[in-house]
Tab-separated table of C-alpha atoms in Angstrom:
chain	number	residue	atom	x	y	z
A	297	MET	CA	-7.844	17.268	28.044
A	298	ARG	CA	-6.806	13.859	26.700
A	299	SER	CA	-9.155	11.985	29.030
A	300	ILE	CA	-11.999	14.171	27.777
A	301	VAL	CA	-11.142	13.303	24.159
A	302	SER	CA	-11.111	9.558	24.802
A	303	HIS	CA	-14.409	9.735	26.679
A	304	THR	CA	-16.063	11.841	24.016
A	305	PHE	CA	-15.029	9.537	21.150
A	306	ALA	CA	-16.215	6.454	23.003
A	307	HIS	CA	-19.750	7.819	23.386
A	308	ALA	CA	-20.298	10.278	20.536
A	309	ALA	CA	-22.450	9.364	17.591
A	310	PRO	CA	-20.536	9.172	14.282
A	311	SER	CA	-22.163	12.375	13.065
A	312	THR	CA	-20.594	14.337	15.953
A	313	VAL	CA	-17.025	13.060	15.575
A	314	LYS	CA	-15.784	15.744	13.226
A	315	LEU	CA	-17.220	18.575	15.334
A	316	VAL	CA	-15.645	17.255	18.521
A	317	LEU	CA	-12.247	16.722	16.898
A	318	CYS	CA	-12.108	20.189	15.509
A	319	SER	CA	-13.047	21.869	18.763
A	320	LEU	CA	-10.291	20.335	20.878
A	321	VAL	CA	-7.322	22.396	19.814
A	322	SER	CA	-4.814	21.106	22.333
A	323	VAL	CA	-5.044	17.417	21.453
A	324	GLY	CA	-2.908	17.407	18.311
A	325	PHE	CA	-3.788	14.824	15.656
A	326	GLY	CA	-7.076	14.486	17.469
A	327	GLY	CA	-8.349	17.773	16.073
A	328	LEU	CA	-6.060	20.755	15.939
A	329	THR	CA	-7.392	22.089	12.687
A	330	ALA	CA	-10.667	23.647	11.692
A	331	CYS	CA	-13.293	21.470	10.077
A	332	GLY	CA	-14.069	21.988	6.450
A	333	SER	CA	-13.658	20.584	3.004
A	334	ASP	CA	-10.144	19.880	1.880
A	335	THR	CA	-8.794	19.858	-1.613
A	336	ARG	CA	-6.157	17.286	-0.649
A	337	ALA	CA	-6.181	13.590	-0.120
A	338	PHE	CA	-4.227	10.538	-0.658
A	339	GLY	CA	-3.035	8.655	-3.670
A	340	ALA	CA	-0.969	5.850	-4.906
A	341	GLY	CA	1.835	5.011	-7.279
A	342	GLY	CA	4.934	3.070	-7.869
A	343	ALA	CA	6.224	1.179	-10.829
A	344	PRO	CA	6.314	-2.620	-10.793
A	345	ALA	CA	9.095	-4.640	-12.299
A	346	GLN	CA	8.797	-5.491	-15.971
A	347	ALA	CA	7.186	-8.750	-16.915
A	348	GLY	CA	9.226	-11.619	-18.236
A	349	ALA	CA	8.041	-12.978	-21.560
A	350	GLN	CA	6.633	-16.498	-21.793
A	351	ALA	CA	8.149	-18.955	-24.234
A	352	THR	CA	6.817	-18.825	-27.768
A	353	PRO	CA	7.367	-21.317	-30.561
A	354	GLY	CA	9.321	-20.145	-33.561
A	355	GLY	CA	8.303	-20.799	-37.115
A	356	ALA	CA	9.777	-23.386	-39.399
A	357	GLY	CA	13.482	-23.016	-39.827
A	358	SER	CA	13.737	-20.452	-36.984
A	359	PRO	CA	15.482	-20.716	-33.621
A	360	ALA	CA	13.487	-21.519	-30.502
A	361	THR	CA	12.692	-18.658	-28.146
A	362	ALA	CA	13.708	-19.177	-24.534
A	363	GLY	CA	10.928	-19.025	-21.911
A	364	THR	CA	11.127	-16.828	-18.844
A	365	GLY	CA	9.204	-17.923	-15.712
A	366	PHE	CA	8.554	-16.129	-12.432
A	367	GLY	CA	11.663	-16.046	-10.279
A	368	GLY	CA	13.933	-17.629	-12.874
A	369	ALA	CA	16.224	-16.397	-15.626
A	370	PRO	CA	15.437	-16.998	-19.283
A	371	GLY	CA	16.287	-20.371	-20.786
A	372	SER	CA	18.851	-20.328	-23.563
A	373	ALA	CA	17.500	-20.282	-27.084
A	374	GLY	CA	17.551	-23.534	-29.045
A	375	MET	CA	19.772	-24.131	-32.036
A	376	PRO	CA	18.296	-23.198	-35.393
A	377	SER	CA	16.229	-25.968	-36.990
A	378	VAL	CA	17.110	-27.218	-40.417
A	379	ALA	CA	14.954	-27.996	-43.429
A	380	ALA	CA	11.610	-26.961	-41.969
A	381	GLY	CA	12.598	-28.432	-38.605
A	382	SER	CA	10.886	-27.720	-35.304
A	383	ASN	CA	11.579	-25.283	-32.568
A	384	GLY	CA	13.787	-26.394	-29.733
A	385	VAL	CA	12.255	-26.854	-26.298
A	386	ALA	CA	12.375	-23.686	-24.255
A	387	GLY	CA	14.273	-23.782	-20.971
A	388	SER	CA	12.361	-24.210	-17.734
A	389	SER	CA	12.497	-21.431	-15.180
A	390	GLU	CA	14.316	-22.332	-11.950
A	391	PRO	CA	13.578	-20.894	-8.488
A	392	VAL	CA	17.178	-19.804	-8.193
A	393	GLY	CA	17.214	-18.206	-11.593
A	394	ALA	CA	19.267	-20.812	-13.431
A	395	ALA	CA	19.049	-20.790	-17.199
A	396	GLY	CA	17.200	-23.579	-18.970
A	397	THR	CA	18.739	-25.217	-21.990
A	398	GLY	CA	17.354	-24.679	-25.432
A	399	GLY	CA	16.297	-27.505	-27.730
A	400	SER	CA	18.643	-28.727	-30.395
A	401	SER	CA	17.918	-28.695	-34.105
A	402	SER	CA	15.674	-31.395	-35.554
A	403	VAL	CA	13.942	-32.284	-38.753
A	404	ALA	CA	10.169	-31.957	-39.172
A	405	GLY	CA	9.720	-32.075	-35.403
A	406	ALA	CA	7.024	-30.725	-33.075
A	407	PRO	CA	7.003	-27.173	-31.730
A	408	GLY	CA	9.028	-26.384	-28.618
A	409	VAL	CA	7.198	-26.301	-25.257
A	410	ALA	CA	7.257	-23.289	-22.938
A	411	GLY	CA	8.996	-23.695	-19.592
A	412	ALA	CA	6.862	-24.189	-16.468
A	413	THR	CA	6.225	-21.131	-14.359
A	414	ASN	CA	7.783	-20.941	-10.897
A	415	VAL	CA	6.626	-18.306	-8.481
A	416	GLY	CA	8.570	-15.632	-6.603
A	417	GLY	CA	11.642	-17.782	-6.380
A	418	GLY	CA	9.614	-20.382	-4.485
A	419	SER	CA	7.464	-23.385	-5.281
A	420	SER	CA	6.014	-23.887	-8.725
A	421	GLY	CA	2.463	-22.890	-9.416
A	422	GLY	CA	2.250	-25.775	-11.879
A	423	SER	CA	1.074	-23.441	-14.615
A	424	THR	CA	2.007	-22.255	-18.037
A	425	GLY	CA	0.881	-19.210	-19.948
A	426	SER	CA	0.193	-15.683	-18.718
A	427	SER	CA	-0.224	-14.940	-15.002
A	428	SER	CA	-3.037	-12.531	-15.887
A	429	ASP	CA	-5.358	-15.528	-16.338
A	430	ALA	CA	-4.278	-17.364	-13.192
A	431	THR	CA	-5.402	-17.178	-9.589
A	432	ILE	CA	-2.561	-15.748	-7.485
A	433	VAL	CA	-2.237	-17.309	-4.032
A	434	PRO	CA	-0.410	-14.744	-1.879
A	435	ASP	CA	2.122	-15.429	0.840
A	436	PRO	CA	0.393	-15.874	4.247
A	437	SER	CA	2.076	-12.702	5.524
A	438	TRP	CA	0.353	-10.481	2.934
A	439	THR	CA	-2.946	-12.085	1.929
A	440	CYS	CA	-4.879	-8.964	0.885
A	441	GLY	CA	-7.911	-10.555	2.510
A	442	MET	CA	-7.917	-13.406	-0.029
A	443	ALA	CA	-5.679	-16.076	1.461
A	444	ASP	CA	-7.129	-18.797	-0.797
A	445	GLY	CA	-6.255	-16.883	-3.923
A	446	ILE	CA	-6.844	-13.611	-5.759
A	447	PRO	CA	-8.763	-14.353	-8.967
A	448	SER	CA	-7.978	-12.863	-12.337
A	449	PRO	CA	-9.644	-9.428	-12.446
A	450	THR	CA	-10.769	-9.807	-16.041
A	451	SER	CA	-12.758	-12.907	-15.113
A	452	GLY	CA	-15.286	-10.419	-13.708
A	453	THR	CA	-17.003	-7.249	-14.907
A	454	LEU	CA	-15.325	-3.839	-14.985
A	455	ALA	CA	-16.717	-1.729	-12.119
A	456	PHE	CA	-14.653	1.455	-12.438
A	457	SER	CA	-11.287	2.806	-13.562
A	458	VAL	CA	-8.953	5.318	-11.945
A	459	SER	CA	-6.273	7.444	-13.614
A	460	LEU	CA	-3.686	8.898	-11.228
A	461	THR	CA	-0.889	11.413	-11.747
A	462	ILE	CA	2.413	10.783	-9.973
A	463	GLY	CA	3.711	13.909	-8.262
A	464	ALA	CA	7.027	12.645	-6.873
A	465	THR	CA	9.048	9.461	-6.411
A	466	HIS	CA	11.078	8.689	-3.282
A	467	ASN	CA	13.545	5.801	-3.301
A	468	VAL	CA	13.881	4.710	0.312
A	469	GLY	CA	16.395	2.007	-0.627
A	470	ASN	CA	16.885	-1.520	0.679
A	471	THR	CA	15.060	-1.660	3.993
A	472	GLN	CA	14.526	-4.503	6.461
A	473	TYR	CA	11.763	-5.836	4.186
A	474	GLY	CA	13.208	-5.355	0.708
A	475	LYS	CA	13.618	-2.568	-1.829
A	476	ARG	CA	11.123	0.171	-0.986
A	477	ARG	CA	9.905	2.930	-3.241
A	478	GLN	CA	7.218	5.498	-2.461
A	479	LEU	CA	5.276	7.401	-5.091
A	480	ASP	CA	3.084	10.399	-4.330
A	481	VAL	CA	-0.102	11.197	-6.221
A	482	SER	CA	-1.046	14.747	-7.139
A	483	GLY	CA	-4.607	13.949	-8.256
A	484	GLY	CA	-6.721	11.683	-10.389
A	485	THR	CA	-10.069	10.895	-11.960
A	486	ILE	CA	-12.557	8.042	-11.469
A	487	THR	CA	-14.856	6.776	-14.222
A	488	GLY	CA	-17.546	4.095	-14.086
A	489	ASP	CA	-21.279	3.526	-14.422
A	490	LYS	CA	-21.867	3.683	-10.657
A	491	LEU	CA	-18.802	5.618	-9.480
A	492	LYS	CA	-17.472	8.898	-10.844
A	493	GLY	CA	-15.331	11.580	-9.265
A	494	THR	CA	-11.776	12.549	-8.418
A	495	VAL	CA	-8.863	11.294	-6.337
A	496	LEU	CA	-7.557	13.990	-4.028
A	497	ALA	CA	-3.870	14.862	-3.867
A	498	GLY	CA	-1.492	13.983	-1.034
A	499	GLY	CA	-1.612	10.192	-1.133
A	500	LEU	CA	1.018	7.565	-0.464
A	501	ASP	CA	1.941	4.448	-2.408
A	502	TYR	CA	4.310	1.938	-0.820
A	503	GLU	CA	5.879	-0.387	-3.374
A	504	LEU	CA	8.038	-3.197	-1.976
A	505	THR	CA	10.173	-5.412	-4.229
A	506	LEU	CA	11.351	-8.541	-2.419
A	507	SER	CA	14.759	-10.111	-2.952
A	508	ASN	CA	13.178	-12.869	-5.068
A	509	GLY	CA	11.634	-10.307	-7.440
A	510	ALA	CA	8.038	-10.586	-6.233
A	511	MET	CA	6.232	-7.409	-5.193
A	512	GLU	CA	3.917	-6.319	-2.384
A	513	LEU	CA	2.024	-3.055	-2.570
A	514	GLU	CA	-0.040	-0.801	-0.342
A	515	GLU	CA	-1.840	2.293	-1.583
A	516	VAL	CA	-3.805	4.851	0.418
A	517	LEU	CA	-6.407	6.911	-1.448
A	518	VAL	CA	-9.353	9.158	-0.750
A	519	TYR	CA	-12.019	9.387	-3.425
A	520	LYS	CA	-14.328	12.378	-3.758
A	521	THR	CA	-17.379	11.361	-5.772
A	522	SER	CA	-19.206	13.580	-8.233
A	523	ASP	CA	-21.872	14.228	-5.571
A	524	ASN	CA	-19.210	15.212	-2.985
A	525	THR	CA	-19.105	11.983	-0.936
A	526	SER	CA	-15.725	11.083	0.627
A	527	ILE	CA	-14.587	7.441	0.382
A	528	PHE	CA	-11.474	6.011	2.079
A	529	LEU	CA	-9.508	3.309	0.292
A	530	ARG	CA	-6.487	1.075	0.921
A	531	ASN	CA	-5.339	-1.123	-1.926
A	532	CYS	CA	-3.410	-4.277	-1.104
A	533	GLY	CA	-1.426	-5.669	-4.013
A	534	VAL	CA	0.864	-8.498	-5.083
A	535	ALA	CA	2.793	-9.402	-8.205
A	536	ALA	CA	4.872	-12.430	-9.085
A	537	ALA	CA	8.483	-11.880	-10.051
A	538	GLY	CA	8.751	-10.482	-13.552
A	539	ASP	CA	5.106	-9.449	-13.767
A	540	SER	CA	4.516	-5.913	-15.014
A	541	VAL	CA	1.011	-5.671	-13.562
A	542	VAL	CA	0.236	-5.620	-9.834
A	543	ARG	CA	-2.972	-7.368	-8.825
A	544	ILE	CA	-4.820	-5.306	-6.221
A	545	VAL	CA	-7.639	-5.965	-3.766
A	546	PRO	CA	-9.353	-2.722	-2.713
A	547	ASP	CA	-10.381	-2.322	0.932
A	548	ILE	CA	-13.002	0.420	0.657
A	549	GLU	CA	-14.759	2.342	3.429
A	550	ALA	CA	-17.844	4.058	2.025
A	551	PRO	CA	-21.076	5.155	3.727
A	552	THR	CA	-23.111	2.059	4.629
A	553	SER	CA	-26.294	3.608	3.268
A	554	GLY	CA	-26.884	5.301	-0.047
A	555	SER	CA	-25.653	4.748	-3.575
A	556	TYR	CA	-22.077	3.767	-2.609
A	557	ALA	CA	-22.848	1.105	0.007
A	558	TRP	CA	-22.074	-1.620	-2.563
A	559	LEU	CA	-18.377	-0.700	-2.391
A	560	ASN	CA	-18.194	-2.033	1.179
A	561	THR	CA	-19.360	-5.543	0.362
A	562	THR	CA	-18.738	-6.302	-3.321
A	563	LYS	CA	-15.864	-8.666	-4.099
A	564	LEU	CA	-13.518	-6.415	-6.071
A	565	VAL	CA	-10.149	-7.194	-7.662
A	566	GLY	CA	-8.143	-4.907	-9.919
A	567	THR	CA	-4.973	-4.262	-11.854
A	568	ARG	CA	-2.417	-1.533	-11.380
A	569	THR	CA	-0.138	-0.422	-14.190
A	570	VAL	CA	2.380	2.410	-14.332
A	571	ALA	CA	3.447	4.289	-17.460
A	572	GLY	CA	5.459	7.495	-17.205
A	573	ASP	CA	3.850	9.754	-14.637
A	574	LYS	CA	0.505	7.949	-14.797
A	575	ILE	CA	-0.943	5.075	-12.795
A	576	THR	CA	-4.010	3.224	-14.046
A	577	LEU	CA	-6.240	1.184	-11.758
A	578	ASP	CA	-8.931	-0.991	-13.364
A	579	VAL	CA	-11.244	-2.533	-10.761
A	580	TYR	CA	-13.551	-5.460	-11.514
A	581	ASP	CA	-16.490	-7.072	-9.760
A	582	VAL	CA	-15.504	-10.752	-9.472
A	583	SER	CA	-18.437	-11.843	-7.303
A	584	LYS	CA	-19.676	-14.236	-9.981
A	585	ALA	CA	-16.338	-15.125	-11.550
A	586	ALA	CA	-15.374	-18.778	-11.837
A	587	THR	CA	-12.272	-19.927	-9.958
A	588	ALA	CA	-9.340	-20.582	-12.263
A	589	THR	CA	-7.664	-23.974	-12.006
A	590	ASN	CA	-4.380	-22.357	-12.977
A	591	LYS	CA	-2.794	-21.039	-9.763
A	592	ILE	CA	0.418	-19.214	-8.942
A	593	GLN	CA	1.697	-19.570	-5.380
A	594	LEU	CA	3.774	-16.700	-4.003
A	595	LYS	CA	6.350	-17.281	-1.291
A	596	ASP	CA	8.322	-14.621	0.583
A	597	PRO	CA	12.085	-15.046	1.019
A	598	SER	CA	13.038	-16.893	4.194
A	599	GLY	CA	14.706	-15.058	7.065
A	600	VAL	CA	13.218	-11.661	6.136
A	601	PRO	CA	10.705	-9.865	8.405
A	602	ASN	CA	7.234	-9.282	7.036
A	603	THR	CA	5.434	-5.979	6.692
A	604	SER	CA	2.236	-5.599	8.702
A	605	TRP	CA	-1.118	-4.526	7.297
A	606	ASP	CA	-2.314	-3.554	10.773
A	607	CYS	CA	-0.810	-1.347	13.475
A	608	VAL	CA	2.184	-3.104	15.023
A	609	GLY	CA	1.272	-2.502	18.690
A	610	GLY	CA	3.564	-3.049	21.659
A	611	SER	CA	4.049	-2.153	25.296
A	612	GLY	CA	6.746	-0.862	27.623
A	613	THR	CA	7.912	2.340	29.236
A	614	LYS	CA	9.559	5.366	27.665
A	615	GLY	CA	13.326	5.612	27.788
A	616	ASP	CA	15.644	8.191	26.252
A	617	SER	CA	14.315	10.649	23.685
A	618	VAL	CA	15.259	9.853	20.078
A	619	PHE	CA	13.838	12.753	18.081
A	620	THR	CA	10.977	15.253	18.049
A	621	GLU	CA	8.653	16.270	15.243
A	622	ASN	CA	6.687	19.432	14.666
A	623	VAL	CA	4.011	18.386	12.163
A	624	THR	CA	1.980	20.950	10.221
A	625	LEU	CA	-1.601	20.002	9.381
A	626	GLY	CA	-4.275	20.903	6.853
A	627	SER	CA	-8.028	21.162	7.271
A	628	SER	CA	-9.733	17.939	8.300
A	629	PHE	CA	-12.636	16.207	6.603
A	630	SER	CA	-14.615	13.079	7.393
A	631	VAL	CA	-15.718	9.789	5.886
A	632	SER	CA	-18.925	9.244	7.811
A	633	ASN	CA	-20.795	6.092	8.837
A	634	ALA	CA	-18.558	3.741	6.859
A	635	LYS	CA	-18.176	0.011	7.396
A	636	ARG	CA	-15.640	0.341	10.256
A	637	GLY	CA	-17.051	3.545	11.724
A	638	SER	CA	-16.320	7.168	10.852
A	639	ARG	CA	-12.915	8.497	9.896
A	640	ASN	CA	-11.605	11.978	10.496
A	641	ILE	CA	-8.783	12.578	8.023
A	642	ILE	CA	-6.274	15.320	8.846
A	643	PRO	CA	-3.766	15.987	6.028
A	644	ILE	CA	-0.073	16.283	6.885
A	645	THR	CA	1.376	19.242	4.991
A	646	GLY	CA	5.000	19.261	6.204
A	647	GLY	CA	7.023	19.980	9.304
A	648	THR	CA	10.469	19.656	10.853
A	649	THR	CA	12.383	17.140	12.967
A	650	THR	CA	15.159	17.606	15.550
A	651	GLY	CA	17.342	15.151	17.449
A	652	LYS	CA	18.892	11.969	16.037
A	653	VAL	CA	16.750	12.475	12.928
A	654	ALA	CA	17.080	16.106	11.851
A	655	GLY	CA	15.405	17.474	8.747
A	656	LYS	CA	11.887	17.937	7.451
A	657	ILE	CA	8.573	16.130	6.995
A	658	LEU	CA	7.266	15.805	3.460
A	659	ASP	CA	3.936	17.218	2.349
A	660	GLY	CA	1.682	14.172	1.974
A	661	GLY	CA	-0.040	11.520	4.019
A	662	ALA	CA	-2.395	12.139	6.916
A	663	ASP	CA	-3.695	10.967	10.236
A	664	TYR	CA	-6.536	8.642	9.215
A	665	GLN	CA	-8.343	8.595	12.547
A	666	LEU	CA	-10.986	5.921	13.031
A	667	ALA	CA	-13.770	6.411	15.568
A	668	GLY	CA	-15.270	2.981	16.152
A	669	SER	CA	-17.346	1.265	18.809
A	670	SER	CA	-14.256	0.594	20.968
A	671	GLY	CA	-12.923	4.160	20.847
A	672	THR	CA	-10.679	6.179	18.567
A	673	THR	CA	-7.531	4.902	16.878
A	674	LEU	CA	-5.008	7.289	15.343
A	675	ASP	CA	-3.206	6.077	12.215
A	676	ALA	CA	-0.720	8.639	10.916
A	677	ARG	CA	1.128	7.837	7.669
A	678	TYR	CA	3.871	10.152	6.430
A	679	THR	CA	7.510	10.440	5.342
A	680	LEU	CA	10.583	11.996	6.941
A	681	ALA	CA	13.283	13.620	4.796
A	682	PRO	CA	16.450	14.075	6.884
A	683	SER	CA	18.887	16.753	5.781
A	684	ASP	CA	21.300	14.162	4.331
A	685	GLY	CA	18.880	13.212	1.549
A	686	ALA	CA	17.498	9.970	3.010
A	687	PHE	CA	13.815	9.041	3.316
A	688	ILE	CA	12.149	7.325	6.263
A	689	ILE	CA	8.631	5.895	6.153
A	690	VAL	CA	6.592	6.357	9.335
A	691	ARG	CA	3.398	4.772	10.575
A	692	ASN	CA	2.393	5.929	14.057
A	693	CYS	CA	-0.828	4.390	15.289
A	694	GLY	CA	-2.889	3.203	18.199
A	695	PRO	CA	-5.062	4.823	20.896
A	696	ILE	CA	-4.085	8.439	21.498
A	697	ASN	CA	-2.172	7.661	24.714
A	698	SER	CA	-0.718	4.349	23.494
A	699	LEU	CA	0.836	5.182	20.127
A	700	VAL	CA	3.476	2.782	18.791
A	701	PRO	CA	5.511	3.893	15.746
A	702	ALA	CA	6.893	1.704	12.971
A	703	PHE	CA	9.775	3.009	10.863
A	704	GLU	CA	11.318	1.856	7.617
A	705	ALA	CA	14.765	3.122	6.622
A	706	ALA	CA	17.637	1.971	4.436
A	707	VAL	CA	19.657	-0.802	6.086
A	708	ASP	CA	22.931	0.677	4.815
A	709	GLY	CA	22.203	4.191	6.094
A	710	PRO	CA	22.550	6.091	9.388
A	711	TYR	CA	18.891	5.547	10.375
A	712	LYS	CA	18.866	1.753	10.224
A	713	PHE	CA	18.549	1.697	14.030
A	714	LEU	CA	14.926	2.787	13.570
A	715	ASN	CA	14.123	-0.535	11.906
A	716	ASP	CA	14.460	-2.382	15.220
A	717	GLY	CA	10.932	-1.374	16.225
A	718	LYS	CA	11.857	-0.628	19.840
A	719	PHE	CA	10.220	2.774	20.200
A	720	LEU	CA	7.225	4.493	21.729
A	721	SER	CA	5.505	7.754	20.785
A	722	SER	CA	4.171	10.542	22.907
A	723	ALA	CA	0.579	11.602	22.451
A	724	PRO	CA	0.288	14.540	20.038
A	725	GLY	CA	0.696	17.881	21.782
A	726	SER	CA	0.279	21.419	20.580
A	727	GLY	CA	2.859	22.570	18.039
A	728	SER	CA	3.397	25.428	15.627
A	729	GLY	CA	0.859	24.991	12.830
A	730	GLY	CA	-0.074	21.526	14.018
A	731	VAL	CA	1.231	19.062	16.593
A	732	SER	CA	4.443	18.152	18.372
A	733	ILE	CA	5.402	14.483	18.872
A	734	THR	CA	8.454	12.969	20.554
A	735	PHE	CA	9.687	9.412	19.990
A	736	TYR	CA	11.413	7.474	22.759
A	737	GLU	CA	13.389	4.300	23.130
A	738	ARG	CA	11.185	1.568	24.546
A	739	LYS	CA	12.268	-0.091	27.776
């Protein structure tokens, strides 16, 4: 049966993918469930760290205000000025977080100067003022498709806005990459002149705070437009240490013909803010925006592994069994004829695990299958909830018979062994209400 699936995907036209997937009941993620519209999809969330305030001059006779840069602690406030004296000079931000020294009192002097901004605990961006106006140059490990720099969103024109509702928050803890938090989205709305609709529930937001305070973000969303068109979206985001707003670059897969084709090719940059149980995404067209001379360079901490935007891949033979999942699935739906091919999206609605990881699978995430010119790639994203209260992030992807999983678990917990990345996955087989998958040690 599996050889038939691979052959069919390699030769079927995009319009037939959904029908084929849904007819092959024994293949698992490849199409266990009936075709049809789904009221679920995939959202985003996660709260960034609060922004540090920039230095501001005080008025006559008042103390100087200490500046806070990215990656550094606030400088100490200057001594009060006397007889209409000036502000003291605000302390510079240091990469290691050392406090700057405030200016001393003076008479009829000039205003204090804000400290220079350093980035993510690394090299200085050579800038002053708000990061919202600067171009952010991301670390090479997480470029968001703009290695030369992500421009300020507001230098462009607002294209659309998204309001999301957070359904749940899961603190994974300190993992091999940094402090990980996952927020689930229970729905949302999209407003704009050329794009209106809803965000379907069941999405995943992966917020990573690095040890230097900088942030990296991935969001997975499915939009349903007002005329019932499905659009797949992954947001890649970064934020300098102390910044309250995450700058995002949407990677959108929309139909390549019709009124939403512009989403595939337009240069879009946005902002992501979190307040209470709401997330706001404002996305701008920056195709004609001028490049800012003010740049902030982000740098990841040394000696820490990097997260991967793509499937991790790997080879080897299966060793001992580690644990087995029974994954329950919802009704599939498709994003057809998009820029990378057609996707068949099968929601993950729960399940159970047995073995060295025993517990349940959370409702949320999906297998975002991509049928392209070179065949079909499975890309399942979901979360395990062992019975001891921990959370484990899973990404299991690759060709159906060559799946390689990537796990992310707390480094001070009992599942830290999963972070080694030395595992292989079985192909999905038939399971109760969905599919059964077993993970093995890789030899």
